[in-house]
Coordinates of C-alpha atoms in Angstrom, one line a residue:
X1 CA 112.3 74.1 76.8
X2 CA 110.9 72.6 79.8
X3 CA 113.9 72.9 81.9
X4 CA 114.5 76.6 80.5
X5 CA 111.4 77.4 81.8
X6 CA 111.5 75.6 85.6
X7 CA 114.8 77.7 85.5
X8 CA 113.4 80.8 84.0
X9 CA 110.5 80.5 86.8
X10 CA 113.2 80.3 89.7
X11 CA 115.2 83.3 88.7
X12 CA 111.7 85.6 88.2
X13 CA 110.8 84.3 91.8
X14 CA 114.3 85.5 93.2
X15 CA 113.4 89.0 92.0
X16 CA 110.0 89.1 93.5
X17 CA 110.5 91.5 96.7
X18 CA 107.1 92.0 97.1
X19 CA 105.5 91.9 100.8
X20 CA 104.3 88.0 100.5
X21 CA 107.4 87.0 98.7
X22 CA 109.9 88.5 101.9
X23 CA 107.3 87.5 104.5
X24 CA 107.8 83.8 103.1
X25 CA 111.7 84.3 103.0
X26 CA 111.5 85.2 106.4
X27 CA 109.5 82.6 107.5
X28 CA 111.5 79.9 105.8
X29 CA 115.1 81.5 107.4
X30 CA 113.5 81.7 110.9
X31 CA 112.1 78.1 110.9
X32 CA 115.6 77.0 109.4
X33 CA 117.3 78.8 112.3
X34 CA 115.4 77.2 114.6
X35 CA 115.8 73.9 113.7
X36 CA 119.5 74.7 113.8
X37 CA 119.2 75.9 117.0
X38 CA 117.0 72.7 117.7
X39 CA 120.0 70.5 116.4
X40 CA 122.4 72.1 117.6
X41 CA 121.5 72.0 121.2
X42 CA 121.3 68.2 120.5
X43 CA 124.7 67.8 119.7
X44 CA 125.6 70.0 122.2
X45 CA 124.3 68.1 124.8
X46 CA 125.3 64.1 123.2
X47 CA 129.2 65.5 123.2
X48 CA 129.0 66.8 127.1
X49 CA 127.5 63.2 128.1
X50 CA 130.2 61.5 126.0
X51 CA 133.0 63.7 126.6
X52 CA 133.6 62.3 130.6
X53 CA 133.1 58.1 129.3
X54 CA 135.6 59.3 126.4
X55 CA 137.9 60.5 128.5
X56 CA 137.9 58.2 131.3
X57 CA 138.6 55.3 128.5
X58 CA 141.4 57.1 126.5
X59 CA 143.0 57.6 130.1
X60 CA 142.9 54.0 130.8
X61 CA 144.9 53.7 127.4
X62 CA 147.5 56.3 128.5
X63 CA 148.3 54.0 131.8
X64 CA 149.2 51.7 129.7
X65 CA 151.6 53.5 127.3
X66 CA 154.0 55.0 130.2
X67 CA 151.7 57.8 130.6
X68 CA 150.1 56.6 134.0
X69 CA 149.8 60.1 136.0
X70 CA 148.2 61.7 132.2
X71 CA 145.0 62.8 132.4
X72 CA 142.5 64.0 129.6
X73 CA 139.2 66.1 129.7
X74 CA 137.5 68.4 127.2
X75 CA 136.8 71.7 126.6
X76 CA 132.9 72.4 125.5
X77 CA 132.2 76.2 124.7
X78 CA 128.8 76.4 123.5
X79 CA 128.0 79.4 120.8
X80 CA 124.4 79.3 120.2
X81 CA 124.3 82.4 118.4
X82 CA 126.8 81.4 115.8
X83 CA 126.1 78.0 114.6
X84 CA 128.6 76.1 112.5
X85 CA 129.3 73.8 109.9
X86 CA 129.4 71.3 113.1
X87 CA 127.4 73.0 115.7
X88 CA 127.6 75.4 118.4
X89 CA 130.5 74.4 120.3
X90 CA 134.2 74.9 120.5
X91 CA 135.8 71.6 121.7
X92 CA 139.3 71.4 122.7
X93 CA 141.3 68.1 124.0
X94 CA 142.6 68.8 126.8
X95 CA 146.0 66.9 127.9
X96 CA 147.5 67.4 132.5
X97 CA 150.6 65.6 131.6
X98 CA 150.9 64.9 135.5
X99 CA 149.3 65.7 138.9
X100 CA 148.8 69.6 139.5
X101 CA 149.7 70.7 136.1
X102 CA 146.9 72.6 134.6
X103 CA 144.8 70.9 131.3
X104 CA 146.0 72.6 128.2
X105 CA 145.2 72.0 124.5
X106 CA 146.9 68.7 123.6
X107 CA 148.6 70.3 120.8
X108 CA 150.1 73.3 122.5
X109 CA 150.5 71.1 126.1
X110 CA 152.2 67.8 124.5
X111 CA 155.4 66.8 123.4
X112 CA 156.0 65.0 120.4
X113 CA 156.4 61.9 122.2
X114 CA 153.0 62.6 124.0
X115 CA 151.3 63.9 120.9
X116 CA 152.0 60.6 119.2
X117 CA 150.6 58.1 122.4
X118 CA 147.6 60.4 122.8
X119 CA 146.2 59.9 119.3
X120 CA 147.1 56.2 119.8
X121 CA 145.3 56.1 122.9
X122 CA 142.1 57.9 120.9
X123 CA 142.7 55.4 117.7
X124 CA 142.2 52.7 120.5
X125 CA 139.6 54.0 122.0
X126 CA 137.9 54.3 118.1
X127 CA 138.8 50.9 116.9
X128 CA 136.2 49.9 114.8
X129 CA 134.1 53.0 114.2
X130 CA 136.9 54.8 112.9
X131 CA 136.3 55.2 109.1
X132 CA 139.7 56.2 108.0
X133 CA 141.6 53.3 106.2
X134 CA 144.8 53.9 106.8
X135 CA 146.9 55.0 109.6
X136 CA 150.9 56.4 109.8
X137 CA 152.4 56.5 113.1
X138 CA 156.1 58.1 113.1
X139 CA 158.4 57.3 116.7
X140 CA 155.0 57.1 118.1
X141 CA 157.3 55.3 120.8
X142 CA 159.6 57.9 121.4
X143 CA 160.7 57.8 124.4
X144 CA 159.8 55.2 126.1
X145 CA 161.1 51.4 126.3
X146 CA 160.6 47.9 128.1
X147 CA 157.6 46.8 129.0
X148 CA 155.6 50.5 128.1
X149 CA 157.0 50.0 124.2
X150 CA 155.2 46.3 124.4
X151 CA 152.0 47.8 125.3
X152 CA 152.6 50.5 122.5
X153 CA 153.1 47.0 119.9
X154 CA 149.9 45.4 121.4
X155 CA 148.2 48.5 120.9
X156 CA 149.2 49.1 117.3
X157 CA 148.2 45.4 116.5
X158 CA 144.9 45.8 118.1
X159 CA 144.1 48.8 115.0
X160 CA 145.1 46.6 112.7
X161 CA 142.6 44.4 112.7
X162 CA 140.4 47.2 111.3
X163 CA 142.5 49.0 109.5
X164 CA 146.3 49.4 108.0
X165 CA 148.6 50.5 110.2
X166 CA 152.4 51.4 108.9
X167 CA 154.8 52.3 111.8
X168 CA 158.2 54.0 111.9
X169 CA 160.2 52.6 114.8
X170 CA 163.1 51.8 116.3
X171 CA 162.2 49.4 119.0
X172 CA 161.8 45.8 118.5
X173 CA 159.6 45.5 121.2
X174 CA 157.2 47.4 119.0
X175 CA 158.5 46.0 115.4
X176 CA 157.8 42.6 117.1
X177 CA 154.5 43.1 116.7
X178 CA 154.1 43.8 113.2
X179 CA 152.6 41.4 110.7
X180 CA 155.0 42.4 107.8
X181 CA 158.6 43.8 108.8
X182 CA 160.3 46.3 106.3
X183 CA 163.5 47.5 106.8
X184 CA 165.0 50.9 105.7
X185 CA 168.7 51.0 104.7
X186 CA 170.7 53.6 103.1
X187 CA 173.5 53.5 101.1
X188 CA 175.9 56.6 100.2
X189 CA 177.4 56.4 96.8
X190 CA 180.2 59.1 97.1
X191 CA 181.2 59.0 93.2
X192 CA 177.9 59.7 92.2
X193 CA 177.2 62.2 95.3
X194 CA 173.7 60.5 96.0
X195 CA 172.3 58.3 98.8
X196 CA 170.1 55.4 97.7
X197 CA 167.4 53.8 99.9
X198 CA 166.3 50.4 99.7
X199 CA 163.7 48.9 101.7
X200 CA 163.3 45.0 101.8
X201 CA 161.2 42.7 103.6
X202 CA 162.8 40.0 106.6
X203 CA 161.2 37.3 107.5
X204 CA 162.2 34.1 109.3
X205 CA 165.7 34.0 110.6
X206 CA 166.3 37.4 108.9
X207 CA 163.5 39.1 110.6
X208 CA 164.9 37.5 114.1
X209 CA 168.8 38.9 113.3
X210 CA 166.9 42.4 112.5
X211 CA 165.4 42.0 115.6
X212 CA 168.5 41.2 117.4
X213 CA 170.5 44.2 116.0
X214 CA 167.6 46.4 117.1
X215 CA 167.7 44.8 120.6
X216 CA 171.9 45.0 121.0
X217 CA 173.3 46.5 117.7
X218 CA 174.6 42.7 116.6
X219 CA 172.7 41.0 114.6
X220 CA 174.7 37.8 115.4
X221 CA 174.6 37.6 118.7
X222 CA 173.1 34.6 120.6
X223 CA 171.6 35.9 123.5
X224 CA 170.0 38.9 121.0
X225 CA 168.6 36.3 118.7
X226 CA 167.3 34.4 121.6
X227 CA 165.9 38.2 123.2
X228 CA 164.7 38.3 119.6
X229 CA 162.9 34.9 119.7
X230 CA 161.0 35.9 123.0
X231 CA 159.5 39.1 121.9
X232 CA 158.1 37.1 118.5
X233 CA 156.6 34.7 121.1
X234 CA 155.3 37.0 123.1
X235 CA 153.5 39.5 120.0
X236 CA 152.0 36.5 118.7
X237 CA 150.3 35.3 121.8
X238 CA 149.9 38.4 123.3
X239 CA 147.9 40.4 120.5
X240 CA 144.7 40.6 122.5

């Protein structure tokens, strides 16, 4: 009964339109505007005096992923008349994938390729104060090679000291890296008109013929195994 009538008491109050009753809505919606507006100018101005250190630190990133002449910058459009779930500003990533070409949307102005090393770069840049568990990065190498794909592997290692990090690659520069090593194979079985895929786990001298096939396409060979050897030396003392 008690609860019937603190809910019975709220709907008679919404039907009140009497002068006090709409001065105090009004009252209440312009002191909750205002402290939007308050707010909002807040957050406005704490995203324009990290935008320029954010960006100057995922560019330092980009130098090191083969994307040296790449710079990044942001777009801040300020709305103050139509606040939003997350303020009163547009932002927009912008991506100059080289000298003189005009700052675009890094979705609409990066490839795939680009796409991929950006959001590394950012992940990077977030390590640590990125909430989100789990990340997937798919070719995030494409590309690119030698010693560019090693930064990309040191890179990847680096997040995955806060977080779990599965990658898709092709490059054992970058597979090097990796604390666990699953490989993909497919197998066609033409009387039953079905492919079946089988992932298994290398480790050991399996890992390093995997390794070697990835470097030269033979997994026997002595100088690949030995190419092999080198890059597992080199992830595991090179990880910081």
């Amino acid at each position: 009964m008690l609860a019937w009538a603190e809910d019975a008491a709220g709907r008679l109050a919404e039907l009140d339109v009497s002068d006090e009753a709409l001065q105090a809505l009004t009252s209440a919606r312009d002191a909750a505007r205002a402290e939007v507006d308050e707010l909002g100018a807040e957050v406005s101005a704490g995203r324009r005096t990290a935008a320029e250190g954010f960006a100057t630190e995922v560019g330092a990133e980009l130098a090191g992923l083969a994307m040296k002449s790449a710079s990044v910058s942001f777009s801040i459009d300020s709305h103050a008349d139509e606040p939003g779930p997350e303020g009163v500003d547009d932002v927009a990533l912008l991506l100059a994938p080289h000298p003189g070409a005009p700052p675009r949307p890094v979705h609409k102005g990066a490839s795939g390729g680009e796409l991929s090393r950006v959001m590394l770069a950012i992940e990077v840049v977030f390590a640590g104060a990125d909430p989100v568990p789990v990340m997937v990065f798919d070719e995030v190498d494409a590309g690119v090679g030698g010693q560019a794909a090693g930064e990309i592997g040191r890179r990847l290692a680096r997040l995955a000291r806060d977080h779990q990090v599965v990658v898709v690659t092709h490059l054992a520069q970058v597979a090097a890296f990796a604390d666990t090593h699953l490989v993909v194979d497919k197998s066609p079985d033409a009387a039953a008109g079905v492919t079946a895929t089988d992932i298994r786990a290398v480790e050991g001298e399996d890992r390093v013929r995997e390794l070697a096939r990835m470097l030269s396409g033979l997994s026997d060979s002595d100088t690949g195994q030995a190419h092999a050897r080198e890059l597992m030396a080199v992830a595991a003392t090179g990880r910081d």
